[in-house]
């Protein structure tokens, strides 16, 4: 008998699409206090982590995501020392952050401890940085955690689930106000911000860019290709009070070794959007 994992949109009412991944077997499937967590062995993509039925990562294409959500802000900042990672319970962002020698402390605010323990068990190559002594673990809502800080972080990365359930608060204007306060003047913020290609995702991003110009003078939107995400695309907002995302100069910084997807050329190219998205989102390169 063939086994297929079907992903359906969880924040779209019309349920107008779905895609599927062929699986060999189910390794985990249980309810945490926050969400339904499952791990599968797939035919094509290695192990797959899902939360509430939505693919979070596969072993095959996770570098496309983790390298781009991380190295774009880390390379754009001249000296990132204090980092906040919200979500990202698989540890992929933290693994990439720690490749930058300037890093002194990484605050890791993940709401669901079960994601972390499951990824330590099934994805040791992704979660390998979580035991680094620079990582400060907090099992808490990232929104509440951010409120404790003022003028503190150089780089903030939100690696969250979609804007439903526990991650809904991370797409509210009040959260971005708190983030702005928690960042240093040269600080850079990026978050997982859906894609431009699907209608419901596009509308979510458009809503963000309605209030972001009131908060951040420098705003970009960039994307990466992840074959196992909806539309094969996932994008990120890039927000800063000081750094212009469209004037990227690597200066004398060196790119971490052994990367698979990120390069300075890819960094620059990833901010070039299809015309309709460039027209619709209030980025700062107008
Ligand atoms: N790369 C993934 C994607 O975009 O599909 C995201 C991966 S990561 C596993 C997402 C994490 O965000 C989950 O572990 C989830 O528990 C966490 N999360 C969701 N809402 C959160 C919140 N309010 N505070 C902290 N972590 C949160």
XYZ file of N, CA, C and O and ligand atoms in Angstrom, residues 7 32 34-35 37 49-51 54-57 62 65-66 69 85-93 108-116 119 138-145 158-162 164-171 175 192-194 226 228-230 234-236, ligand 1:
295
model
N -0.450 17.812 2.358
C -0.486 19.107 3.045
C -1.591 19.956 2.438
O -1.706 20.096 1.220
N 1.225 17.730 21.130
C 1.941 18.468 22.184
C 0.921 19.427 22.807
O -0.202 19.527 22.323
N 0.699 22.351 22.237
C 0.471 23.451 21.300
C 0.023 23.028 19.908
O -0.596 23.783 19.184
N 0.387 21.774 19.486
C 0.152 21.395 18.090
C 0.344 19.890 17.896
O 0.889 19.212 18.768
N 2.322 17.044 16.285
C 3.699 16.925 15.783
C 3.884 15.557 15.126
O 3.520 14.535 15.712
N 9.522 16.814 9.003
C 8.836 17.241 10.234
C 7.592 18.026 9.849
O 7.677 18.968 9.045
N 6.430 17.642 10.434
C 5.226 18.458 10.223
C 4.663 18.917 11.568
O 4.816 18.223 12.585
N 4.041 20.082 11.564
C 3.289 20.578 12.723
C 1.889 20.911 12.229
O 1.747 21.661 11.236
N 1.454 20.602 8.546
C 2.170 21.499 7.627
C 3.660 21.176 7.675
O 4.258 21.129 8.760
N 4.259 20.984 6.497
C 5.680 20.641 6.445
C 6.520 21.797 7.006
O 6.412 22.938 6.558
N 7.349 21.483 7.989
C 8.260 22.472 8.583
C 9.641 22.384 7.956
O 10.318 23.376 7.773
N 10.073 21.145 7.711
C 11.368 20.965 7.051
C 11.464 19.551 6.515
O 10.770 18.636 6.986
N 16.305 21.538 3.640
C 16.368 22.479 4.759
C 17.469 23.548 4.623
O 17.258 24.681 5.068
N 16.326 26.908 3.181
C 15.595 27.769 4.108
C 16.510 28.321 5.198
O 16.610 29.537 5.388
N 17.196 27.424 5.904
C 17.955 27.864 7.082
C 19.110 28.785 6.706
O 19.411 29.746 7.426
N 17.364 32.356 5.676
C 16.747 33.139 6.765
C 17.848 33.658 7.698
O 17.687 34.702 8.331
N 16.545 34.351 18.515
C 15.849 33.450 17.582
C 14.513 33.074 18.226
O 14.489 32.509 19.334
N 13.419 33.389 17.539
C 12.087 33.046 18.041
C 11.542 31.904 17.190
O 11.576 31.976 15.954
N 11.026 30.858 17.817
C 10.606 29.653 17.093
C 11.857 28.859 16.724
O 12.833 28.808 17.480
N 11.804 28.220 15.553
C 12.994 27.486 15.077
C 13.391 26.346 15.980
O 14.584 26.062 16.146
N 12.418 25.652 16.544
C 12.672 24.572 17.506
C 13.496 23.419 16.965
O 14.046 22.628 17.736
N 13.616 23.308 15.638
C 14.465 22.262 15.045
C 15.951 22.578 15.179
O 16.797 21.704 14.991
N 16.304 23.838 15.458
C 17.706 24.214 15.668
C 18.445 24.632 14.404
O 19.616 25.010 14.473
N 17.792 24.579 13.251
C 18.483 24.893 11.985
C 19.020 26.317 11.932
O 20.142 26.555 11.477
N 18.237 27.280 12.413
C 18.694 28.680 12.391
C 19.881 28.847 13.334
O 20.880 29.501 13.004
N 17.136 31.900 22.589
C 16.332 30.974 21.810
C 14.977 30.827 22.494
O 14.864 30.167 23.530
N 13.965 31.498 21.940
C 12.627 31.489 22.543
C 11.691 30.645 21.683
O 11.169 31.122 20.670
N 11.507 29.418 22.066
C 10.643 28.461 21.347
C 9.507 28.078 22.300
O 9.749 27.709 23.451
N 8.275 28.137 21.803
C 7.132 27.910 22.696
C 6.954 26.427 23.039
O 6.442 26.095 24.114
N 7.401 25.522 22.168
C 7.027 24.112 22.308
C 8.272 23.232 22.514
O 8.981 22.890 21.560
N 8.503 22.840 23.749
C 9.691 22.029 24.078
C 9.693 20.691 23.322
O 10.756 20.140 22.992
N 8.506 20.164 23.026
C 8.424 18.859 22.345
C 9.040 18.916 20.952
O 9.583 17.918 20.467
N 8.978 20.073 20.301
C 9.614 20.196 18.975
C 11.123 20.025 19.135
O 11.774 19.313 18.368
N 11.672 20.644 20.172
C 13.128 20.589 20.392
C 13.572 19.150 20.710
O 14.513 18.633 20.087
N 13.341 16.923 17.655
C 14.358 17.202 16.622
C 15.743 16.761 17.088
O 16.562 16.326 16.272
N 14.905 29.256 26.257
C 13.705 29.682 26.982
C 12.488 29.076 26.297
O 12.236 29.378 25.126
N 11.741 28.225 27.010
C 10.532 27.661 26.411
C 9.375 28.592 26.734
O 8.782 28.523 27.809
N 9.131 29.504 25.813
C 8.180 30.572 26.080
C 7.667 31.154 24.767
O 8.257 30.929 23.700
N 6.623 31.916 24.856
C 6.112 32.656 23.700
C 7.112 33.768 23.347
O 7.468 34.590 24.199
N 7.525 33.784 22.101
C 8.534 34.751 21.656
C 8.077 36.180 21.791
O 8.893 37.101 21.982
N 6.789 36.382 21.713
C 6.233 37.728 21.807
C 6.437 38.273 23.229
O 6.946 39.380 23.423
N 6.075 37.475 24.208
C 6.242 37.886 25.616
C 7.735 38.035 25.950
O 8.125 38.968 26.663
N 8.562 37.157 25.424
C 10.001 37.208 25.732
C 10.622 38.511 25.218
O 11.413 39.156 25.915
N 12.856 35.476 13.315
C 11.639 34.752 13.697
C 11.419 33.618 12.694
O 11.115 33.845 11.530
N 11.623 32.412 13.182
C 11.447 31.206 12.361
C 10.197 30.499 12.871
O 10.265 29.520 13.617
N 9.055 31.034 12.484
C 7.796 30.573 13.093
C 6.974 29.730 12.137
O 7.265 29.654 10.942
N 5.935 29.144 12.680
C 4.913 28.488 11.874
C 4.035 29.573 11.233
O 4.268 30.772 11.411
N 3.013 29.143 10.503
C 2.124 30.090 9.812
C 1.291 30.897 10.809
O 1.161 30.503 11.976
N -1.352 31.197 12.321
C -2.523 30.654 13.029
C -1.983 29.985 14.288
O -0.799 29.675 14.366
N -2.836 29.737 15.255
C -2.378 29.065 16.482
C -1.331 29.910 17.196
O -1.411 31.152 17.197
N -0.291 29.257 17.774
C 0.650 29.992 18.624
C 1.425 31.095 17.900
O 1.900 32.043 18.520
N 1.565 30.983 16.576
C 2.368 31.973 15.839
C 1.557 33.189 15.405
O 2.134 34.156 14.879
N 0.251 33.178 15.645
C -0.585 34.290 15.176
C -0.091 35.626 15.731
O -0.026 36.637 15.020
N 0.332 35.616 17.008
C 0.784 36.862 17.660
C 2.032 37.451 16.994
O 2.290 38.653 17.095
N 2.793 36.598 16.315
C 4.067 37.046 15.731
C 3.869 37.805 14.416
O 4.834 38.246 13.793
N 2.605 37.928 13.976
C 2.319 38.680 12.754
C 1.526 39.958 13.069
O 1.071 40.632 12.168
N 3.604 43.266 17.978
C 4.846 42.488 18.095
C 6.000 43.213 17.399
O 7.119 43.286 17.918
N 9.964 34.708 8.978
C 9.320 33.828 8.014
C 8.031 34.526 7.599
O 7.153 34.745 8.429
N 7.935 34.914 6.330
C 6.779 35.704 5.901
C 6.154 35.136 4.633
O 6.006 35.831 3.610
N 5.825 33.864 4.673
C 4.973 33.221 3.667
C 5.528 33.365 2.244
O 6.728 33.323 2.062
N 12.151 26.579 -1.784
C 12.119 25.368 -0.956
C 11.098 24.425 -1.600
O 9.886 24.633 -1.467
N 9.681 21.731 -0.986
C 8.625 21.065 -0.217
C 7.725 22.031 0.555
O 6.949 21.605 1.401
N 7.825 23.343 0.269
C 6.886 24.320 0.845
C 5.844 24.690 -0.217
O 6.111 24.549 -1.412
N 4.692 25.242 0.197
C 3.666 25.622 -0.775
C 4.252 26.548 -1.841
O 4.980 27.490 -1.521
N 9.452 30.381 -0.220
C 9.149 31.006 1.066
C 9.958 32.291 1.137
O 11.070 32.372 0.647
N 9.342 33.296 1.750
C 9.976 34.624 1.736
C 10.087 35.169 3.152
O 9.534 34.598 4.107
N 10.814 36.275 3.264
C 11.143 36.837 4.572
C 11.047 38.362 4.474
O 11.481 38.932 3.464
N 10.832 26.575 8.854
C 9.508 26.383 9.290
C 8.461 26.839 8.364
O 8.450 28.012 8.023
O 7.661 26.029 7.942
C 9.336 26.826 10.704
C 10.037 25.819 11.535
S 10.073 25.955 13.229
C 9.825 24.247 13.629
C 8.591 26.777 13.759
C 8.496 26.848 15.269
O 7.833 28.031 15.693
C 7.725 25.704 15.892
O 8.605 24.862 16.600
C 6.713 26.382 16.820
O 6.517 25.704 18.041
C 7.342 27.747 16.994
N 6.419 28.810 17.421
C 5.177 29.076 16.936
N 4.642 30.127 17.600
C 5.571 30.559 18.491
C 5.618 31.606 19.441
N 4.566 32.438 19.616
N 6.737 31.754 20.196
C 7.794 30.916 20.044
N 7.803 29.887 19.161
C 6.713 29.716 18.383
